[in-house]
PDB file of N, CA and C in Angstrom:
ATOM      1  N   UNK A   1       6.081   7.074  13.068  1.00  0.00           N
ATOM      2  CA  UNK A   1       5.834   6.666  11.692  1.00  0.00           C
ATOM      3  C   UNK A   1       5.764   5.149  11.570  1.00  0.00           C
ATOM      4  N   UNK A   2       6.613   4.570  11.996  1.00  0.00           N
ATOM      5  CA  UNK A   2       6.796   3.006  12.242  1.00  0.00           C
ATOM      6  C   UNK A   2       5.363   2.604  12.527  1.00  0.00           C
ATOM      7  N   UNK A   3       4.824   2.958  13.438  1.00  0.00           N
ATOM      8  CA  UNK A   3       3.140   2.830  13.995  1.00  0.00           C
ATOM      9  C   UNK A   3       2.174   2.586  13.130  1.00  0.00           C
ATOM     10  N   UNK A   4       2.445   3.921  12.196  1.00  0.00           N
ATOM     11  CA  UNK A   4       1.226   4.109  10.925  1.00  0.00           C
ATOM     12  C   UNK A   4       1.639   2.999  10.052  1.00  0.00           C
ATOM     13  N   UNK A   5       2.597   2.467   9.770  1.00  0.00           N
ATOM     14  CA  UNK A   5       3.119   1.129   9.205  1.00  0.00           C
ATOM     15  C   UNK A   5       2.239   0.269   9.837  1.00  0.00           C
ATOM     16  N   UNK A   6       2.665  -0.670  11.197  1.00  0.00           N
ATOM     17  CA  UNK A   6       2.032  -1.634  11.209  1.00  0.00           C
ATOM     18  C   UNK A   6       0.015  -1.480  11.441  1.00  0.00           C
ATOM     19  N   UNK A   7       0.180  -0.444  11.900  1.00  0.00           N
ATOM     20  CA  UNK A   7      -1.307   0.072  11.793  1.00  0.00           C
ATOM     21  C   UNK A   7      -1.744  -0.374  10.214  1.00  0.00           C
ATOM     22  N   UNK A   8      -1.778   0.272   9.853  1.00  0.00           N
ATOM     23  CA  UNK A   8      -1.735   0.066   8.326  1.00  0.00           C
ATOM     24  C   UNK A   8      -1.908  -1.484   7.616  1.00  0.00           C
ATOM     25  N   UNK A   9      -1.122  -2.011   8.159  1.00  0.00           N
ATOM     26  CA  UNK A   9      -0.591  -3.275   7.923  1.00  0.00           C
ATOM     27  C   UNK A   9      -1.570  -4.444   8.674  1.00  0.00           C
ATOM     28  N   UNK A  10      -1.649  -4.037   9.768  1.00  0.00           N
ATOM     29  CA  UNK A  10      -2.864  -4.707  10.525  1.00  0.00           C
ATOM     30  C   UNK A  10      -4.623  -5.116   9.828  1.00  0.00           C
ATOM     31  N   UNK A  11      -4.505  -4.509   8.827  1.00  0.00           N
ATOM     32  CA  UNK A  11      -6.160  -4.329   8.421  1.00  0.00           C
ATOM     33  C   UNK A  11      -6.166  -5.631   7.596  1.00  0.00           C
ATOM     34  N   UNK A  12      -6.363  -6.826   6.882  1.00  0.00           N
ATOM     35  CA  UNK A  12      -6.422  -7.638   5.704  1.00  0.00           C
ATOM     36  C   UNK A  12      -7.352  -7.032   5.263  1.00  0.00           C
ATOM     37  N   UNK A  13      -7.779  -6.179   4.451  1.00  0.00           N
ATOM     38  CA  UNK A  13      -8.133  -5.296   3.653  1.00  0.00           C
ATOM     39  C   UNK A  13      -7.250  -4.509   2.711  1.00  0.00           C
ATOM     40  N   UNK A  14      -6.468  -3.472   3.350  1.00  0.00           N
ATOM     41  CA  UNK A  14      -5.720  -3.043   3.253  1.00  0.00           C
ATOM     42  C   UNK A  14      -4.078  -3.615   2.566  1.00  0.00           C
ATOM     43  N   UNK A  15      -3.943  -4.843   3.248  1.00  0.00           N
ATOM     44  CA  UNK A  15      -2.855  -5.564   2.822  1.00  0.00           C
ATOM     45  C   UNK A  15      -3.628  -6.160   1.296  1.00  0.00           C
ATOM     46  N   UNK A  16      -4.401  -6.547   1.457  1.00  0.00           N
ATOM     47  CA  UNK A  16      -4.975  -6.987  -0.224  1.00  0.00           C
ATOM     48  C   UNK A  16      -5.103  -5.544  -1.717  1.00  0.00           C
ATOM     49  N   UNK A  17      -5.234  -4.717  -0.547  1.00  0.00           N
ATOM     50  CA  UNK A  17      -4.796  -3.368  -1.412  1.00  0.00           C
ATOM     51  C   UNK A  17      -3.319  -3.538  -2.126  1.00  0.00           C
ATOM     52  N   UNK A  18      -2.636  -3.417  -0.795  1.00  0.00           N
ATOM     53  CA  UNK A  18      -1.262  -3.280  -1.249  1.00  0.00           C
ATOM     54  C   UNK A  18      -1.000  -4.632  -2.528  1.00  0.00           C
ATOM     55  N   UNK A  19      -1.612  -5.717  -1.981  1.00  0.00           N
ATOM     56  CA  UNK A  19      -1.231  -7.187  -2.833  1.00  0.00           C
ATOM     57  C   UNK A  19      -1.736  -6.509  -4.541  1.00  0.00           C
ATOM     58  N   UNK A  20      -3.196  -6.067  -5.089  1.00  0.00           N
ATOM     59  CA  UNK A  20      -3.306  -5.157  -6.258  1.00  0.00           C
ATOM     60  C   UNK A  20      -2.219  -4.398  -6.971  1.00  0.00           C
ATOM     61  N   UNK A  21      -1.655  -3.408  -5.615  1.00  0.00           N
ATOM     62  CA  UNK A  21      -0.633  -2.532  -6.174  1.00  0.00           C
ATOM     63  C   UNK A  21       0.863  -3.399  -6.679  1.00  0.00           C
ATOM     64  N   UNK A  22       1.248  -4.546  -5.568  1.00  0.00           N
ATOM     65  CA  UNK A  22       2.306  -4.833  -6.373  1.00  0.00           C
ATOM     66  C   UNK A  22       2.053  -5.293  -7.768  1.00  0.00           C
ATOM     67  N   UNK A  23       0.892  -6.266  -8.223  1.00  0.00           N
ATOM     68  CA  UNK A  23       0.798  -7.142  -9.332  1.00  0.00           C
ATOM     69  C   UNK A  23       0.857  -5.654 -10.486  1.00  0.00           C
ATOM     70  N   UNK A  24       0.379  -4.363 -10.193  1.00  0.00           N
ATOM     71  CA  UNK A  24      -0.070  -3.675 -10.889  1.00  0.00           C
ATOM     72  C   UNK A  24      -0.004  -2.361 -10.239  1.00  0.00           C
ATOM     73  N   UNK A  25       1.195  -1.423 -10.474  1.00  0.00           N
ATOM     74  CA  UNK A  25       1.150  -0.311  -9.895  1.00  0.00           C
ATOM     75  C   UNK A  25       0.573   0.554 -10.482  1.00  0.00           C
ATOM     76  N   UNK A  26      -0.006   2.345  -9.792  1.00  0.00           N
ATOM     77  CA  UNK A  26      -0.450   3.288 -10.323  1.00  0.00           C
ATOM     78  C   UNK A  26      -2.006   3.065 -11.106  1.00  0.00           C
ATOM     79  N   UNK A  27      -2.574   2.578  -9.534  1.00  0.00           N
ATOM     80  CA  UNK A  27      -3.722   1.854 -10.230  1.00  0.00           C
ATOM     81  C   UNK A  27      -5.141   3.365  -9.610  1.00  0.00           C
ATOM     82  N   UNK A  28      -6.241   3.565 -10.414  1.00  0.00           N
ATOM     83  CA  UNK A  28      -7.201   4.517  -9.827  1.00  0.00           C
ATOM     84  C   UNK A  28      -7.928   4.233  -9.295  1.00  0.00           C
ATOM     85  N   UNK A  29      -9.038   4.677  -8.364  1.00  0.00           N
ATOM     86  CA  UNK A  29      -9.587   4.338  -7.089  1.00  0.00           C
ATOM     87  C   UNK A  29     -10.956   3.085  -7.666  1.00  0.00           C
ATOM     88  N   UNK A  30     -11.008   3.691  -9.035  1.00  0.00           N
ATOM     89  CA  UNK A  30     -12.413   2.939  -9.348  1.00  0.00           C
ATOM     90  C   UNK A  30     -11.687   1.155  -9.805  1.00  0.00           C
ATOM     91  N   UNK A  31     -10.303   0.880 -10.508  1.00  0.00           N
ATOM     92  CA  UNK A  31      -9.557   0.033 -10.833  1.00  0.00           C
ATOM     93  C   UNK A  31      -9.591  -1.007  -9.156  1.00  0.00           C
ATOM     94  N   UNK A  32      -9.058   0.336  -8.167  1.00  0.00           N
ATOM     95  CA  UNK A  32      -8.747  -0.739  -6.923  1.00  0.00           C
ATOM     96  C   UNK A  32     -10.213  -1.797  -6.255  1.00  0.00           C
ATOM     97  N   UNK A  33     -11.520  -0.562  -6.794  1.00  0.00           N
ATOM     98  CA  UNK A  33     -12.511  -1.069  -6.201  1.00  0.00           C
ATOM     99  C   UNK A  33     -13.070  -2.223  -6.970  1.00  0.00           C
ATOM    100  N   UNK A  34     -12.748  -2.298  -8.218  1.00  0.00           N
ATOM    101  CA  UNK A  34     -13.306  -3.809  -8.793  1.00  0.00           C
ATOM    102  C   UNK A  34     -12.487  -4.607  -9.118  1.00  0.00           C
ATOM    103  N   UNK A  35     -11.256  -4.785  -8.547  1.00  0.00           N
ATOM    104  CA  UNK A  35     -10.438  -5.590  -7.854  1.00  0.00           C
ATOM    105  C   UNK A  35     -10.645  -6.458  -6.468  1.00  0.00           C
ATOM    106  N   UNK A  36     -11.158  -5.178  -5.771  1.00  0.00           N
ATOM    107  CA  UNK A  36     -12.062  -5.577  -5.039  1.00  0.00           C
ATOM    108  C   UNK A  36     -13.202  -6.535  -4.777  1.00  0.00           C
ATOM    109  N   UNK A  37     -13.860  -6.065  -5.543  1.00  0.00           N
ATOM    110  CA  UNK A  37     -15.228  -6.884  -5.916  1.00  0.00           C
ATOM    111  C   UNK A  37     -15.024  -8.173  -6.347  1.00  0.00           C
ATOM    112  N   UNK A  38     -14.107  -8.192  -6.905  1.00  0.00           N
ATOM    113  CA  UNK A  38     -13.857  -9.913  -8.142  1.00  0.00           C
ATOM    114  C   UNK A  38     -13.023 -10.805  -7.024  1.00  0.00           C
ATOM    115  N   UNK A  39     -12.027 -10.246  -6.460  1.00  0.00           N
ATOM    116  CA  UNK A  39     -11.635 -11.043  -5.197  1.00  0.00           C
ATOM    117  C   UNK A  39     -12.269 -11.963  -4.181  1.00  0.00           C
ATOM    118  N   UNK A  40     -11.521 -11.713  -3.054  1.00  0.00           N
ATOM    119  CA  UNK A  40     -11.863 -13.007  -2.448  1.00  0.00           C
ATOM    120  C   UNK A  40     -12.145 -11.910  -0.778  1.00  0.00           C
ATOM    121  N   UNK A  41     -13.084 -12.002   0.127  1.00  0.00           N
ATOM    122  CA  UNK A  41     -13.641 -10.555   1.621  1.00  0.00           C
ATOM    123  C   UNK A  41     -14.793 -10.335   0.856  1.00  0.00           C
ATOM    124  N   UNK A  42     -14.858  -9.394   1.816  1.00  0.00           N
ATOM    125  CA  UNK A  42     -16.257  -8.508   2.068  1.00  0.00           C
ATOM    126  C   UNK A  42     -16.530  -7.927   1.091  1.00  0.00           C
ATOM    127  N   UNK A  43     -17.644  -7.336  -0.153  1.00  0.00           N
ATOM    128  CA  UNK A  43     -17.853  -6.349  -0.788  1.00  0.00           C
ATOM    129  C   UNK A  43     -17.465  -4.965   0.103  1.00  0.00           C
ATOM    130  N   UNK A  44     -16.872  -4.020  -0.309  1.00  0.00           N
ATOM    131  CA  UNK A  44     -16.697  -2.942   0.006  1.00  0.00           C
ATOM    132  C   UNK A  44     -17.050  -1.812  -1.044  1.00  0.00           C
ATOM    133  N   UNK A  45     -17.694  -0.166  -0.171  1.00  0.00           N
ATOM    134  CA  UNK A  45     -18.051   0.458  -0.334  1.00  0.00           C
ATOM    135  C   UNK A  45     -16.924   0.866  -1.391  1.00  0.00           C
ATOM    136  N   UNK A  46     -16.930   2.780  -2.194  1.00  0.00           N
ATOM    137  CA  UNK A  46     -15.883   2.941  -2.826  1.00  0.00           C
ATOM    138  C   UNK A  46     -15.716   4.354  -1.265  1.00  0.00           C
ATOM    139  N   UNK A  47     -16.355   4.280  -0.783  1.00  0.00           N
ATOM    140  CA  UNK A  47     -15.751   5.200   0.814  1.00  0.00           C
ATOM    141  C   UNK A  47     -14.931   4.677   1.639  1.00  0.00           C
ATOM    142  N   UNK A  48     -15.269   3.351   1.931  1.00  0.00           N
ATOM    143  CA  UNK A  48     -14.594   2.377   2.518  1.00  0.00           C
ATOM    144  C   UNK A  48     -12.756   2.208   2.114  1.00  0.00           C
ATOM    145  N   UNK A  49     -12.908   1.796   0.779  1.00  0.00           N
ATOM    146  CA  UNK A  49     -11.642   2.053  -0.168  1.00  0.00           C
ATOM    147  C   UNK A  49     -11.034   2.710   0.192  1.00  0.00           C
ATOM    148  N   UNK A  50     -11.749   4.528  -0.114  1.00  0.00           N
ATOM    149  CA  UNK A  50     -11.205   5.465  -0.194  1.00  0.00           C
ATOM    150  C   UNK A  50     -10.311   5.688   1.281  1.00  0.00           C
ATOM    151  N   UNK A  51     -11.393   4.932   2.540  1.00  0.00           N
ATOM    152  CA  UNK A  51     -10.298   5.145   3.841  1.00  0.00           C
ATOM    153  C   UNK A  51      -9.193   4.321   3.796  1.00  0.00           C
ATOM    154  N   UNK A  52      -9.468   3.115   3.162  1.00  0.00           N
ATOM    155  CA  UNK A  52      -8.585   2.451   3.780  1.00  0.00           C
ATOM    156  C   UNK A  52      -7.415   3.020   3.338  1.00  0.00           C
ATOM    157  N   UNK A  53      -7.566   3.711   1.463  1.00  0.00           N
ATOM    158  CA  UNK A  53      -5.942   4.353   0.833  1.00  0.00           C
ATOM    159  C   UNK A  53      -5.975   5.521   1.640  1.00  0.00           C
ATOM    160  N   UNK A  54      -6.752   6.186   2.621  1.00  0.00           N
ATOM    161  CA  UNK A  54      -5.769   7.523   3.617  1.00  0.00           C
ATOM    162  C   UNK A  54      -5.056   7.046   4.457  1.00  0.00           C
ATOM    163  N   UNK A  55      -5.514   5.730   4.871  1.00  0.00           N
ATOM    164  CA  UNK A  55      -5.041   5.363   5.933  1.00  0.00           C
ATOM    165  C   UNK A  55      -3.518   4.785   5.541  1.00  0.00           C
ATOM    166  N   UNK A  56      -3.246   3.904   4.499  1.00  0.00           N
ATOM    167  CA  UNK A  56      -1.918   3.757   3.413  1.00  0.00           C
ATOM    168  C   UNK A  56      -1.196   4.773   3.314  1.00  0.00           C
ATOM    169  N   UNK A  57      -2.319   5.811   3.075  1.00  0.00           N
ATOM    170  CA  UNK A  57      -1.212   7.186   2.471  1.00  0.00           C
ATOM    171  C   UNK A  57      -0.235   7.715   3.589  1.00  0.00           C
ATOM    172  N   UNK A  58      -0.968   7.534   4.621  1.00  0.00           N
ATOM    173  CA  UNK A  58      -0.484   8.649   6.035  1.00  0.00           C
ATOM    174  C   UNK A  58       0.585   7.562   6.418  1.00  0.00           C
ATOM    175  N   UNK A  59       0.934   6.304   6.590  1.00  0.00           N
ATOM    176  CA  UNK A  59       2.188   5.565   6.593  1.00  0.00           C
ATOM    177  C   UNK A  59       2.963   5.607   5.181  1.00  0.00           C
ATOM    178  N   UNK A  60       2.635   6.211   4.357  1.00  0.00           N
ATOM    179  CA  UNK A  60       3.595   6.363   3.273  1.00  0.00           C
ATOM    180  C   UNK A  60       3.914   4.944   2.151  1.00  0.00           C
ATOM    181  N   UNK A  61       2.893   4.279   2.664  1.00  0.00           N
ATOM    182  CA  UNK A  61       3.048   2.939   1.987  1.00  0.00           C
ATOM    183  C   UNK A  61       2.426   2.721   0.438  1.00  0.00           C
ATOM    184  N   UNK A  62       1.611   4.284   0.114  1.00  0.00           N
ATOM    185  CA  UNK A  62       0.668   4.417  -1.328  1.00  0.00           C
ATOM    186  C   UNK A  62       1.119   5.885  -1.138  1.00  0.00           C
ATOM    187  N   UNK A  63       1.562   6.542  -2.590  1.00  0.00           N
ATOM    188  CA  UNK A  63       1.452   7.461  -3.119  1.00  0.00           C
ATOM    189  C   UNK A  63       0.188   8.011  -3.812  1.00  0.00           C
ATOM    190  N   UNK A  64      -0.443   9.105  -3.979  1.00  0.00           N
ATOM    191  CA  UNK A  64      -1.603   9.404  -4.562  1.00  0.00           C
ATOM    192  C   UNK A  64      -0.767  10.601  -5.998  1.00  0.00           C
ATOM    193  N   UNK A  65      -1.465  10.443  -6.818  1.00  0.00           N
ATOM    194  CA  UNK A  65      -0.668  11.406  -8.018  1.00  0.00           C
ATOM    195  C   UNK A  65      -2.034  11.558  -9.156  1.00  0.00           C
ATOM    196  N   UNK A  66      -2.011  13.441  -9.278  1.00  0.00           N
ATOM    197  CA  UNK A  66      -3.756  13.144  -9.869  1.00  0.00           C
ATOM    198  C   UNK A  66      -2.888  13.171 -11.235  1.00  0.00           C
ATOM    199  N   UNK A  67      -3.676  13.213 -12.110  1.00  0.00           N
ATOM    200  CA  UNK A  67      -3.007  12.973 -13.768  1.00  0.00           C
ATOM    201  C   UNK A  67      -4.806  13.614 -14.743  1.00  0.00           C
ATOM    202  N   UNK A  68      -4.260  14.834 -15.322  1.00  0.00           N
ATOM    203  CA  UNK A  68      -5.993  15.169 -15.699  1.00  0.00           C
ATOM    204  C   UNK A  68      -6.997  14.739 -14.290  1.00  0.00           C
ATOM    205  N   UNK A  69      -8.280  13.933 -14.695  1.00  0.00           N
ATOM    206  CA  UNK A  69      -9.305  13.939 -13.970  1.00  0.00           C
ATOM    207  C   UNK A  69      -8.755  12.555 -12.844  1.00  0.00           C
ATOM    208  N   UNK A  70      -8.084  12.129 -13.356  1.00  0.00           N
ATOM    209  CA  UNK A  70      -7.693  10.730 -12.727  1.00  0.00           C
ATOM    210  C   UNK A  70      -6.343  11.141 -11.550  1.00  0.00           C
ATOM    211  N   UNK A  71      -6.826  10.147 -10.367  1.00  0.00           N
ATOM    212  CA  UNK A  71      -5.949   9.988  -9.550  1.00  0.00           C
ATOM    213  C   UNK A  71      -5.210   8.491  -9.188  1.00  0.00           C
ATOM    214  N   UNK A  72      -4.403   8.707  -9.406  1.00  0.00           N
ATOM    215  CA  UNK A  72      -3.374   7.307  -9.440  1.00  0.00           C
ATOM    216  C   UNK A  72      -2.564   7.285  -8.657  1.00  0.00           C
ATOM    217  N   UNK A  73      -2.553   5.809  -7.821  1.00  0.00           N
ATOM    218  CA  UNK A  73      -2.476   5.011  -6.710  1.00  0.00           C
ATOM    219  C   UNK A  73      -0.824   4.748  -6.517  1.00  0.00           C
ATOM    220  N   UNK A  74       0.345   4.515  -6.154  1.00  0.00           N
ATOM    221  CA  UNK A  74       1.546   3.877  -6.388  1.00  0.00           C
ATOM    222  C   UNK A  74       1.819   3.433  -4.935  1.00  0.00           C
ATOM    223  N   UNK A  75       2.551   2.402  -5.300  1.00  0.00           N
ATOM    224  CA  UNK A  75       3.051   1.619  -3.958  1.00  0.00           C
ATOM    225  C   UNK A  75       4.464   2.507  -3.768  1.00  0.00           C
ATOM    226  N   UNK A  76       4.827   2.375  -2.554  1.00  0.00           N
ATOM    227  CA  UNK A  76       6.027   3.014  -2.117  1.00  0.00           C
ATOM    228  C   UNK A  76       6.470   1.587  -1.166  1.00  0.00           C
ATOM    229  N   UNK A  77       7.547   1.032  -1.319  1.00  0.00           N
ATOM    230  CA  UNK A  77       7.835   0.067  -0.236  1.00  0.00           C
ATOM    231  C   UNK A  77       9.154   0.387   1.077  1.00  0.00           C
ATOM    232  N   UNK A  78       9.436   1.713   0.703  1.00  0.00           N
ATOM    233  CA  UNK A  78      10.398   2.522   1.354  1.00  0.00           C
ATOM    234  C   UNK A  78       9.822   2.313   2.892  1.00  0.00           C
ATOM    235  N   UNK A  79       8.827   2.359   3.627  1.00  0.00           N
ATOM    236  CA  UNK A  79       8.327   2.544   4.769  1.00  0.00           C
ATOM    237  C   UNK A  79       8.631   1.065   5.779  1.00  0.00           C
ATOM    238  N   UNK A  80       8.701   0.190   4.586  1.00  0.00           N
ATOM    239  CA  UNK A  80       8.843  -1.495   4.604  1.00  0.00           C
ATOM    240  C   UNK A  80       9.829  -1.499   5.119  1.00  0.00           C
ATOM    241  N   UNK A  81      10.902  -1.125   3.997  1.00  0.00           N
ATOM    242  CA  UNK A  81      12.180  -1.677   4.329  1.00  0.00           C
ATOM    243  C   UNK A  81      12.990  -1.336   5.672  1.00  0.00           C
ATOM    244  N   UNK A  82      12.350   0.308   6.248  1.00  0.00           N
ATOM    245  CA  UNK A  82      12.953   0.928   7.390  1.00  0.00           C
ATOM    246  C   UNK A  82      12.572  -0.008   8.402  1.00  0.00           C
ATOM    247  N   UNK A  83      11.062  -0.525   8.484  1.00  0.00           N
ATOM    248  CA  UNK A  83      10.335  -1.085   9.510  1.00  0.00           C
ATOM    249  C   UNK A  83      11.399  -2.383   9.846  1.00  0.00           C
ATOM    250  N   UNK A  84      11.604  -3.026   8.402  1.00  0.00           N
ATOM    251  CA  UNK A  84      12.230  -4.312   8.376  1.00  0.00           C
ATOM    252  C   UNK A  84      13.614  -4.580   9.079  1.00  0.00           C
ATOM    253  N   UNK A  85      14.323  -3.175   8.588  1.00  0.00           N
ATOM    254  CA  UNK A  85      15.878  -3.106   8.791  1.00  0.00           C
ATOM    255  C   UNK A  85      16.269  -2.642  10.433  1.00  0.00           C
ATOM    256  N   UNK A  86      15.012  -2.476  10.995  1.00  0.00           N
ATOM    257  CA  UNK A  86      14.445  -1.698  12.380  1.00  0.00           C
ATOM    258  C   UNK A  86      15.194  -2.871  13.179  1.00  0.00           C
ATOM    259  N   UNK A  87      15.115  -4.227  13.201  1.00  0.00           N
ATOM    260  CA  UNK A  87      15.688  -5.351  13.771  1.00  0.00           C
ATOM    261  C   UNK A  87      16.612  -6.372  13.291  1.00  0.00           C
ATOM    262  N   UNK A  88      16.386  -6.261  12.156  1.00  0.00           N
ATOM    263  CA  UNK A  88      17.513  -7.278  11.210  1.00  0.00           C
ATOM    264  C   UNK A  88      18.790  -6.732  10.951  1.00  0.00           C
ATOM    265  N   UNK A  89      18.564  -4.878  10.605  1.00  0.00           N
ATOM    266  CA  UNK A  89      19.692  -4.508  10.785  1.00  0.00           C
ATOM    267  C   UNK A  89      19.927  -4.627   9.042  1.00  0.00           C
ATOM    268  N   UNK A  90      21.157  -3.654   8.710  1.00  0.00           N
ATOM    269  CA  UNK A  90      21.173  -3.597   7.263  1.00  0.00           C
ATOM    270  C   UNK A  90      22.517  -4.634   6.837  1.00  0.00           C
ATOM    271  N   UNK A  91      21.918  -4.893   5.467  1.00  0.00           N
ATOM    272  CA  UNK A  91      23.022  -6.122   5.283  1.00  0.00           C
ATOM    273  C   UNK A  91      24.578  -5.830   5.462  1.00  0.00           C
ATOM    274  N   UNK A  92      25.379  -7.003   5.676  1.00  0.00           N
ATOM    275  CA  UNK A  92      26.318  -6.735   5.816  1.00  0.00           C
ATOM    276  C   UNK A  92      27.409  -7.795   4.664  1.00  0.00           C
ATOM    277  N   UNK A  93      28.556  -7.163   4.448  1.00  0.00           N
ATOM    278  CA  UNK A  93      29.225  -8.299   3.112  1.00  0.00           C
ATOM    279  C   UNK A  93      30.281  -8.713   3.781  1.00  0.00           C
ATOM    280  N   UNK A  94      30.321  -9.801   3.850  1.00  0.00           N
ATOM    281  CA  UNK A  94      31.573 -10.264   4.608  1.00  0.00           C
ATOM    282  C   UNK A  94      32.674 -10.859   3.620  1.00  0.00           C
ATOM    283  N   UNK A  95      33.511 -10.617   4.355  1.00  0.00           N
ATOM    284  CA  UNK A  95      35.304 -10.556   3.266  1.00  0.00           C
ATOM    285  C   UNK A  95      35.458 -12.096   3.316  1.00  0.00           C
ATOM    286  N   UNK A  96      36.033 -12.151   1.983  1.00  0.00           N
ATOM    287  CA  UNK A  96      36.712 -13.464   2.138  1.00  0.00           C
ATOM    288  C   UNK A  96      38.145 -13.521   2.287  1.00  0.00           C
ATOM    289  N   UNK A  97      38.880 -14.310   2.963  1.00  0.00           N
ATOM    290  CA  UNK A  97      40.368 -14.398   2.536  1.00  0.00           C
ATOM    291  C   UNK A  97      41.047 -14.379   1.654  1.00  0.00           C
TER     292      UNK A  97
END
């Protein structure tokens, strides 16, 4: 799972996805794509998009949730923090005298 993380993470595409979702969570596919567009890369397809959020989804880093006709996007940062705590290790509180 860790894998599909930095996999994931590897694309600057993808990370500009995620950058959308924090400013603005539970966003829909057509929202992410002209976000897209107005930004700053490549024009991208809305297929293109659409891989890059399976590829998010399958590391757990975007939730998908349909609502009526609409499907909405959410960040999950749970996948983060495991990756993070993987070497740093989880905090610790140290006593005072």
């Amino acid at each position: 799972m860790d894998e599909d993380v930095f996999k994931a993470l590897a694309d600057p595409t993808r990370r500009r996805i995620l950058d959308g979702l924090v400013e603005r969570d539970g966003q829909t596919l057509f929202e992410i794509c002209s976000r897209l567009l107005t930004g700053p890369g490549p024009a991208l397809s809305r297929q293109a998009v659409s891989q890059h959020l399976a590829v998010l989804e399958s590391a757990g880093l975007v939730h998908a949730r349909r609502q009526g006709r609409y499907k909405y996007h959410d960040l999950d940062t749970a996948p983060l923090e495991r990756v993070m705590t993987r070497w740093i290790g989880p905090e610790t509180t140290e006593s005072t005298p």
